Every structure is written in structure tokens, then in C-alpha cells.
PDB file of C-alpha atoms in Angstrom:
ATOM      1  CA  MET A  18      -4.926  94.322 122.702  1.00 93.00           C
ATOM      2  CA  VAL A  19      -3.467  97.138 124.800  1.00 96.00           C
ATOM      3  CA  GLU A  20      -2.297 100.290 123.037  1.00 97.00           C
ATOM      4  CA  VAL A  21      -1.086 103.726 124.078  1.00 98.00           C
ATOM      5  CA  THR A  22      -1.420 106.685 121.738  1.00 98.00           C
ATOM      6  CA  VAL A  23      -0.220 110.271 121.663  1.00 98.00           C
ATOM      7  CA  THR A  24      -2.237 112.643 119.480  1.00 97.00           C
ATOM      8  CA  PRO A  25      -0.716 114.330 117.561  1.00 97.00           C
ATOM      9  CA  ARG A  26       2.337 112.127 117.407  1.00 97.00           C
ATOM     10  CA  SER A  27       4.567 114.958 116.160  1.00 96.00           C
ATOM     11  CA  SER A  28       4.074 118.452 117.576  1.00 96.00           C
ATOM     12  CA  LEU A  29       5.773 121.566 118.853  1.00 96.00           C
ATOM     13  CA  ALA A  30       7.011 121.260 122.427  1.00 95.00           C
ATOM     14  CA  ASP A  31       4.665 123.973 123.726  1.00 94.00           C
ATOM     15  CA  ARG A  32       1.547 122.388 122.205  1.00 96.00           C
ATOM     16  CA  PRO A  33      -0.661 120.039 124.217  1.00 97.00           C
ATOM     17  CA  VAL A  34      -1.031 116.422 123.191  1.00 97.00           C
ATOM     18  CA  ARG A  35      -3.525 113.773 124.270  1.00 98.00           C
ATOM     19  CA  VAL A  36      -2.279 110.567 125.901  1.00 98.00           C
ATOM     20  CA  VAL A  37      -4.705 107.622 125.940  1.00 98.00           C
ATOM     21  CA  ALA A  38      -4.232 103.955 126.863  1.00 98.00           C
ATOM     22  CA  ARG A  39      -6.891 101.534 125.552  1.00 97.00           C
ATOM     23  CA  GLY A  40      -7.592  97.832 125.687  1.00 97.00           C
ATOM     24  CA  LEU A  41      -7.091  97.459 129.431  1.00 97.00           C
ATOM     25  CA  SER A  42      -9.307  95.482 131.767  1.00 97.00           C
ATOM     26  CA  PRO A  43     -12.032  97.519 133.476  1.00 97.00           C
ATOM     27  CA  HIS A  44     -10.669  99.174 136.652  1.00 97.00           C
ATOM     28  CA  GLN A  45      -7.174  97.762 136.042  1.00 97.00           C
ATOM     29  CA  LEU A  46      -4.316  99.514 137.856  1.00 97.00           C
ATOM     30  CA  VAL A  47      -1.587 100.559 135.432  1.00 97.00           C
ATOM     31  CA  THR A  48       1.595 102.598 135.352  1.00 96.00           C
ATOM     32  CA  LEU A  49       2.175 105.063 132.524  1.00 97.00           C
ATOM     33  CA  ARG A  50       5.814 105.961 132.114  1.00 96.00           C
ATOM     34  CA  SER A  51       7.440 108.470 129.783  1.00 97.00           C
ATOM     35  CA  TRP A  52      11.140 108.875 129.178  1.00 97.00           C
ATOM     36  CA  LEU A  53      13.629 110.501 126.852  1.00 97.00           C
ATOM     37  CA  THR A  54      17.366 110.692 126.401  1.00 96.00           C
ATOM     38  CA  ASP A  55      18.789 114.186 125.894  1.00 95.00           C
ATOM     39  CA  GLU A  56      21.632 115.214 123.600  1.00 94.00           C
ATOM     40  CA  HIS A  57      24.219 114.404 126.293  1.00 94.00           C
ATOM     41  CA  GLY A  58      22.886 110.882 126.805  1.00 95.00           C
ATOM     42  CA  GLU A  59      21.159 111.740 130.102  1.00 96.00           C
ATOM     43  CA  ARG A  60      17.863 109.986 130.722  1.00 96.00           C
ATOM     44  CA  PHE A  61      14.783 111.782 132.064  1.00 97.00           C
ATOM     45  CA  GLN A  62      11.614 109.956 133.043  1.00 96.00           C
ATOM     46  CA  THR A  63       8.357 110.208 134.922  1.00 96.00           C
ATOM     47  CA  ARG A  64       5.660 107.739 135.905  1.00 96.00           C
ATOM     48  CA  ALA A  65       2.092 107.972 137.072  1.00 97.00           C
ATOM     49  CA  PHE A  66      -0.349 105.378 138.363  1.00 97.00           C
ATOM     50  CA  TYR A  67      -3.883 105.220 136.968  1.00 98.00           C
ATOM     51  CA  ARG A  68      -6.992 103.094 137.292  1.00 98.00           C
ATOM     52  CA  ALA A  69      -8.711 102.326 133.991  1.00 98.00           C
ATOM     53  CA  ASP A  70     -12.384 103.232 133.663  1.00 97.00           C
ATOM     54  CA  GLU A  71     -15.258 100.818 132.953  1.00 97.00           C
ATOM     55  CA  ALA A  72     -14.325 100.737 129.258  1.00 97.00           C
ATOM     56  CA  GLY A  73     -10.706  99.782 130.033  1.00 97.00           C
ATOM     57  CA  GLU A  74      -9.345 103.174 129.056  1.00 98.00           C
ATOM     58  CA  VAL A  75      -7.030 105.721 130.687  1.00 98.00           C
ATOM     59  CA  ASP A  76      -7.218 109.252 129.291  1.00 98.00           C
ATOM     60  CA  ALA A  77      -4.772 111.711 130.870  1.00 97.00           C
ATOM     61  CA  GLU A  78      -7.183 114.583 130.072  1.00 97.00           C
ATOM     62  CA  ARG A  79     -10.019 113.017 132.106  1.00 97.00           C
ATOM     63  CA  HIS A  80      -8.540 110.597 134.627  1.00 98.00           C
ATOM     64  CA  ALA A  81      -6.609 111.533 137.740  1.00 98.00           C
ATOM     65  CA  ALA A  82      -3.210 110.040 138.422  1.00 98.00           C
ATOM     66  CA  LEU A  83      -3.308 108.179 141.740  1.00 97.00           C
ATOM     67  CA  GLY A  84       0.384 108.762 142.480  1.00 96.00           C
ATOM     68  CA  GLY A  85       3.858 108.439 141.078  1.00 96.00           C
ATOM     69  CA  ASN A  86       5.678 111.646 140.165  1.00 96.00           C
ATOM     70  CA  PHE A  87       2.392 113.548 140.248  1.00 97.00           C
ATOM     71  CA  SER A  88      -1.235 113.042 141.216  1.00 97.00           C
ATOM     72  CA  GLY A  89      -4.484 114.519 140.018  1.00 97.00           C
ATOM     73  CA  VAL A  90      -5.584 115.437 136.512  1.00 97.00           C
ATOM     74  CA  TRP A  91      -2.545 116.678 134.601  1.00 97.00           C
ATOM     75  CA  PRO A  92      -3.149 116.143 130.859  1.00 97.00           C
ATOM     76  CA  MET A  93       0.518 116.929 130.092  1.00 97.00           C
ATOM     77  CA  GLY A  94       1.972 115.504 133.299  1.00 97.00           C
ATOM     78  CA  LEU A  95       3.909 112.749 131.526  1.00 97.00           C
ATOM     79  CA  PHE A  96       5.802 115.491 129.652  1.00 97.00           C
ATOM     80  CA  TRP A  97       5.987 118.244 132.295  1.00 96.00           C
ATOM     81  CA  PHE A  98       7.236 116.166 135.222  1.00 97.00           C
ATOM     82  CA  LEU A  99      10.234 114.506 133.542  1.00 96.00           C
ATOM     83  CA  GLN A 100      13.029 114.091 136.101  1.00 96.00           C
ATOM     84  CA  PRO A 101      16.695 113.209 135.539  1.00 96.00           C
ATOM     85  CA  ASP A 102      18.042 109.790 136.492  1.00 93.00           C
ATOM     86  CA  THR A 103      21.227 111.608 137.577  1.00 93.00           C
ATOM     87  CA  LEU A 104      20.673 114.282 140.219  1.00 92.00           C
ATOM     88  CA  PHE A 105      21.202 117.938 139.385  1.00 92.00           C
ATOM     89  CA  ARG A 106      20.875 117.519 135.610  1.00 93.00           C
ATOM     90  CA  ARG A 107      18.657 119.877 133.639  1.00 93.00           C
ATOM     91  CA  LEU A 108      16.643 119.076 130.540  1.00 93.00           C
ATOM     92  CA  VAL A 109      17.899 121.514 127.912  1.00 91.00           C
ATOM     93  CA  LYS A 110      17.450 121.268 124.158  1.00 91.00           C
ATOM     94  CA  ARG A 111      20.566 122.575 122.404  1.00 87.00           C
ATOM     95  CA  ASP A 112      19.820 121.693 118.760  1.00 87.00           C
ATOM     96  CA  VAL A 113      16.369 123.238 118.466  1.00 87.00           C
ATOM     97  CA  VAL A 114      16.274 123.189 114.658  1.00 87.00           C
ATOM     98  CA  GLY A 115      17.796 119.846 113.641  1.00 86.00           C
ATOM     99  CA  SER A 116      15.989 117.246 115.711  1.00 92.00           C
ATOM    100  CA  PRO A 117      13.096 116.750 118.142  1.00 96.00           C
ATOM    101  CA  PHE A 118      13.065 115.173 121.558  1.00 97.00           C
ATOM    102  CA  LEU A 119      11.741 111.633 121.182  1.00 97.00           C
ATOM    103  CA  VAL A 120       9.497 110.947 124.164  1.00 98.00           C
ATOM    104  CA  HIS A 121       8.792 107.250 124.716  1.00 98.00           C
ATOM    105  CA  LEU A 122       5.541 106.312 126.462  1.00 98.00           C
ATOM    106  CA  GLU A 123       4.943 102.897 128.021  1.00 96.00           C
ATOM    107  CA  VAL A 124       2.070 101.201 129.838  1.00 96.00           C
ATOM    108  CA  PHE A 125       2.809  98.582 132.516  1.00 95.00           C
ATOM    109  CA  GLY A 126       0.292  96.400 134.316  1.00 94.00           C
ATOM    110  CA  GLY A 127       0.055  97.175 138.036  1.00 92.00           C
ATOM    111  CA  LEU A 128       2.012  99.735 139.996  1.00 90.00           C
ATOM    112  CA  GLN A 129       5.605  99.696 138.777  1.00 86.00           C
ATOM    113  CA  MET A 130       7.949 101.789 140.890  1.00 82.00           C
ATOM    114  CA  VAL A 131      11.105 100.635 139.089  1.00 74.00           C
ATOM    115  CA  PRO A 132      10.478  98.231 136.213  1.00 62.00           C
ATOM    116  CA  GLY A 133      13.223  95.640 136.025  1.00 66.00           C
ATOM    117  CA  PRO A 134      15.000  94.761 132.793  1.00 68.00           C
ATOM    118  CA  GLN A 135      12.796  91.678 132.402  1.00 71.00           C
ATOM    119  CA  GLU A 136       9.596  93.728 132.798  1.00 84.00           C
ATOM    120  CA  GLU A 137       7.958  94.188 129.385  1.00 90.00           C
ATOM    121  CA  PRO A 138       5.472  97.030 128.832  1.00 94.00           C
ATOM    122  CA  LEU A 139       1.964  96.162 127.694  1.00 95.00           C
ATOM    123  CA  ALA A 140       2.193  98.865 124.996  1.00 97.00           C
ATOM    124  CA  THR A 141       4.574 101.571 123.803  1.00 97.00           C
ATOM    125  CA  CYS A 142       4.629 104.562 121.466  1.00 98.00           C
ATOM    126  CA  THR A 143       6.946 107.458 120.668  1.00 98.00           C
ATOM    127  CA  ALA A 144       6.087 111.154 120.348  1.00 98.00           C
ATOM    128  CA  GLU A 145       8.189 113.799 118.611  1.00 97.00           C
ATOM    129  CA  ARG A 146       8.446 117.149 120.406  1.00 97.00           C
ATOM    130  CA  TRP A 147       9.912 119.824 118.127  1.00 96.00           C
ATOM    131  CA  TYR A 148      11.149 123.219 119.338  1.00 92.00           C
ATOM    132  CA  VAL A 149      11.030 124.970 115.968  1.00 93.00           C
ATOM    133  CA  GLY A 150       8.248 124.718 113.411  1.00 91.00           C
ATOM    134  CA  PRO A 151       8.743 123.771 109.761  1.00 90.00           C
ATOM    135  CA  GLY A 152      10.310 126.473 107.592  1.00 91.00           C
ATOM    136  CA  VAL A 153      11.653 128.532 110.493  1.00 92.00           C
ATOM    137  CA  GLN A 154      15.084 129.973 109.776  1.00 91.00           C
ATOM    138  CA  ARG A 155      17.725 130.265 112.525  1.00 90.00           C
ATOM    139  CA  VAL A 156      20.135 133.188 112.196  1.00 93.00           C
ATOM    140  CA  PRO A 157      23.082 133.340 114.640  1.00 93.00           C
ATOM    141  CA  VAL A 158      23.538 136.737 116.309  1.00 96.00           C
ATOM    142  CA  ARG A 159      27.007 138.001 117.318  1.00 96.00           C
ATOM    143  CA  GLU A 160      27.211 141.703 117.990  1.00 94.00           C
ATOM    144  CA  GLY A 161      29.742 142.916 120.536  1.00 95.00           C
ATOM    145  CA  ARG A 162      29.142 140.888 123.699  1.00 96.00           C
ATOM    146  CA  VAL A 163      25.669 139.796 122.586  1.00 95.00           C
ATOM    147  CA  ARG A 164      25.307 136.135 121.543  1.00 94.00           C
ATOM    148  CA  GLY A 165      22.089 134.467 120.522  1.00 92.00           C
ATOM    149  CA  ALA A 166      19.888 133.345 117.693  1.00 90.00           C
ATOM    150  CA  LEU A 167      17.106 134.979 115.771  1.00 93.00           C
ATOM    151  CA  LEU A 168      14.346 132.604 114.665  1.00 91.00           C
ATOM    152  CA  LEU A 169      12.479 133.907 111.621  1.00 94.00           C
ATOM    153  CA  PRO A 170       9.104 132.469 110.591  1.00 92.00           C
ATOM    154  CA  PRO A 171       8.673 131.300 107.007  1.00 91.00           C
TER     155      PRO A 171
END
């Protein structure tokens, strides 16, 4: 049975995570895709092509991407190389305290440039990427022309 995991599943956005796909055939070509929808409903995604090792595993920390939106060993590439579906959009998190970005990861058999609606992933998982840690207090700042927010640790 194929599975993809993100460890830890919930983390701060600036912390590294480990992405591993298991249960593949030895030396199988696969596409790992990550995507999220921002607060404005815009979709951002990235994909990378990998070849599973002898054990049928792809580990983004050890295995090089063969192509896609990036190539080489980029442990966080599926998070760093997210690109908008609509040109000239930027990925910005407005509500940093109330909710995380939910990053969906999928594994497809073969090299999938643009998976069609009928194309089912072999495995999926979701990772939470928070921008503020638990217990952090957000204090709005308005002084003269200065606008911002002060984030105070617990």
C-alpha cells in the first residue's frame, strides 16, 4: 500500500519537515505534488519527479528530484517552490494567528505534468503550516503613521 507522510504533520512555517513516500515498486517513477489554496481562493502548487529506491521509497531529504518545478535534492522543495495557477499572484498569509496553511501532498504513478480530473493519486496527506506558535499574543500597533502588529511570546 502506497503512503505519503509529512513529519511533523503540524509545524511552524519556518521549520523543516520530512516528506517520504513508501510502498512504491522498486525504481518506480512517481510525481510528488503539493498544493494549497490561500485565503483569497488562489491555488498554488508544485510538482517534482522522483525515482523510488530499491526499497520502493522516496525521501525528499535523500533523493534528488529528476525534474518538475525543481531538480536535485531539496528537502523542502515541495513547500518552497509553490507557484500560483494564476500568473502574478503572490502567496501571502494574512491571518497568521487564526489558521494555518493546509498543504496537500499527493503521489502519482509515472510522470504527471498536468493530472486530469480522472487521475487519482496513489496516496495523499495534509500538512499544517502555522505562522504563529501556540500561546503567542498579537497586539495591533497604530501610532501616528505606523501600522503593524507586535507578536508577544507566551
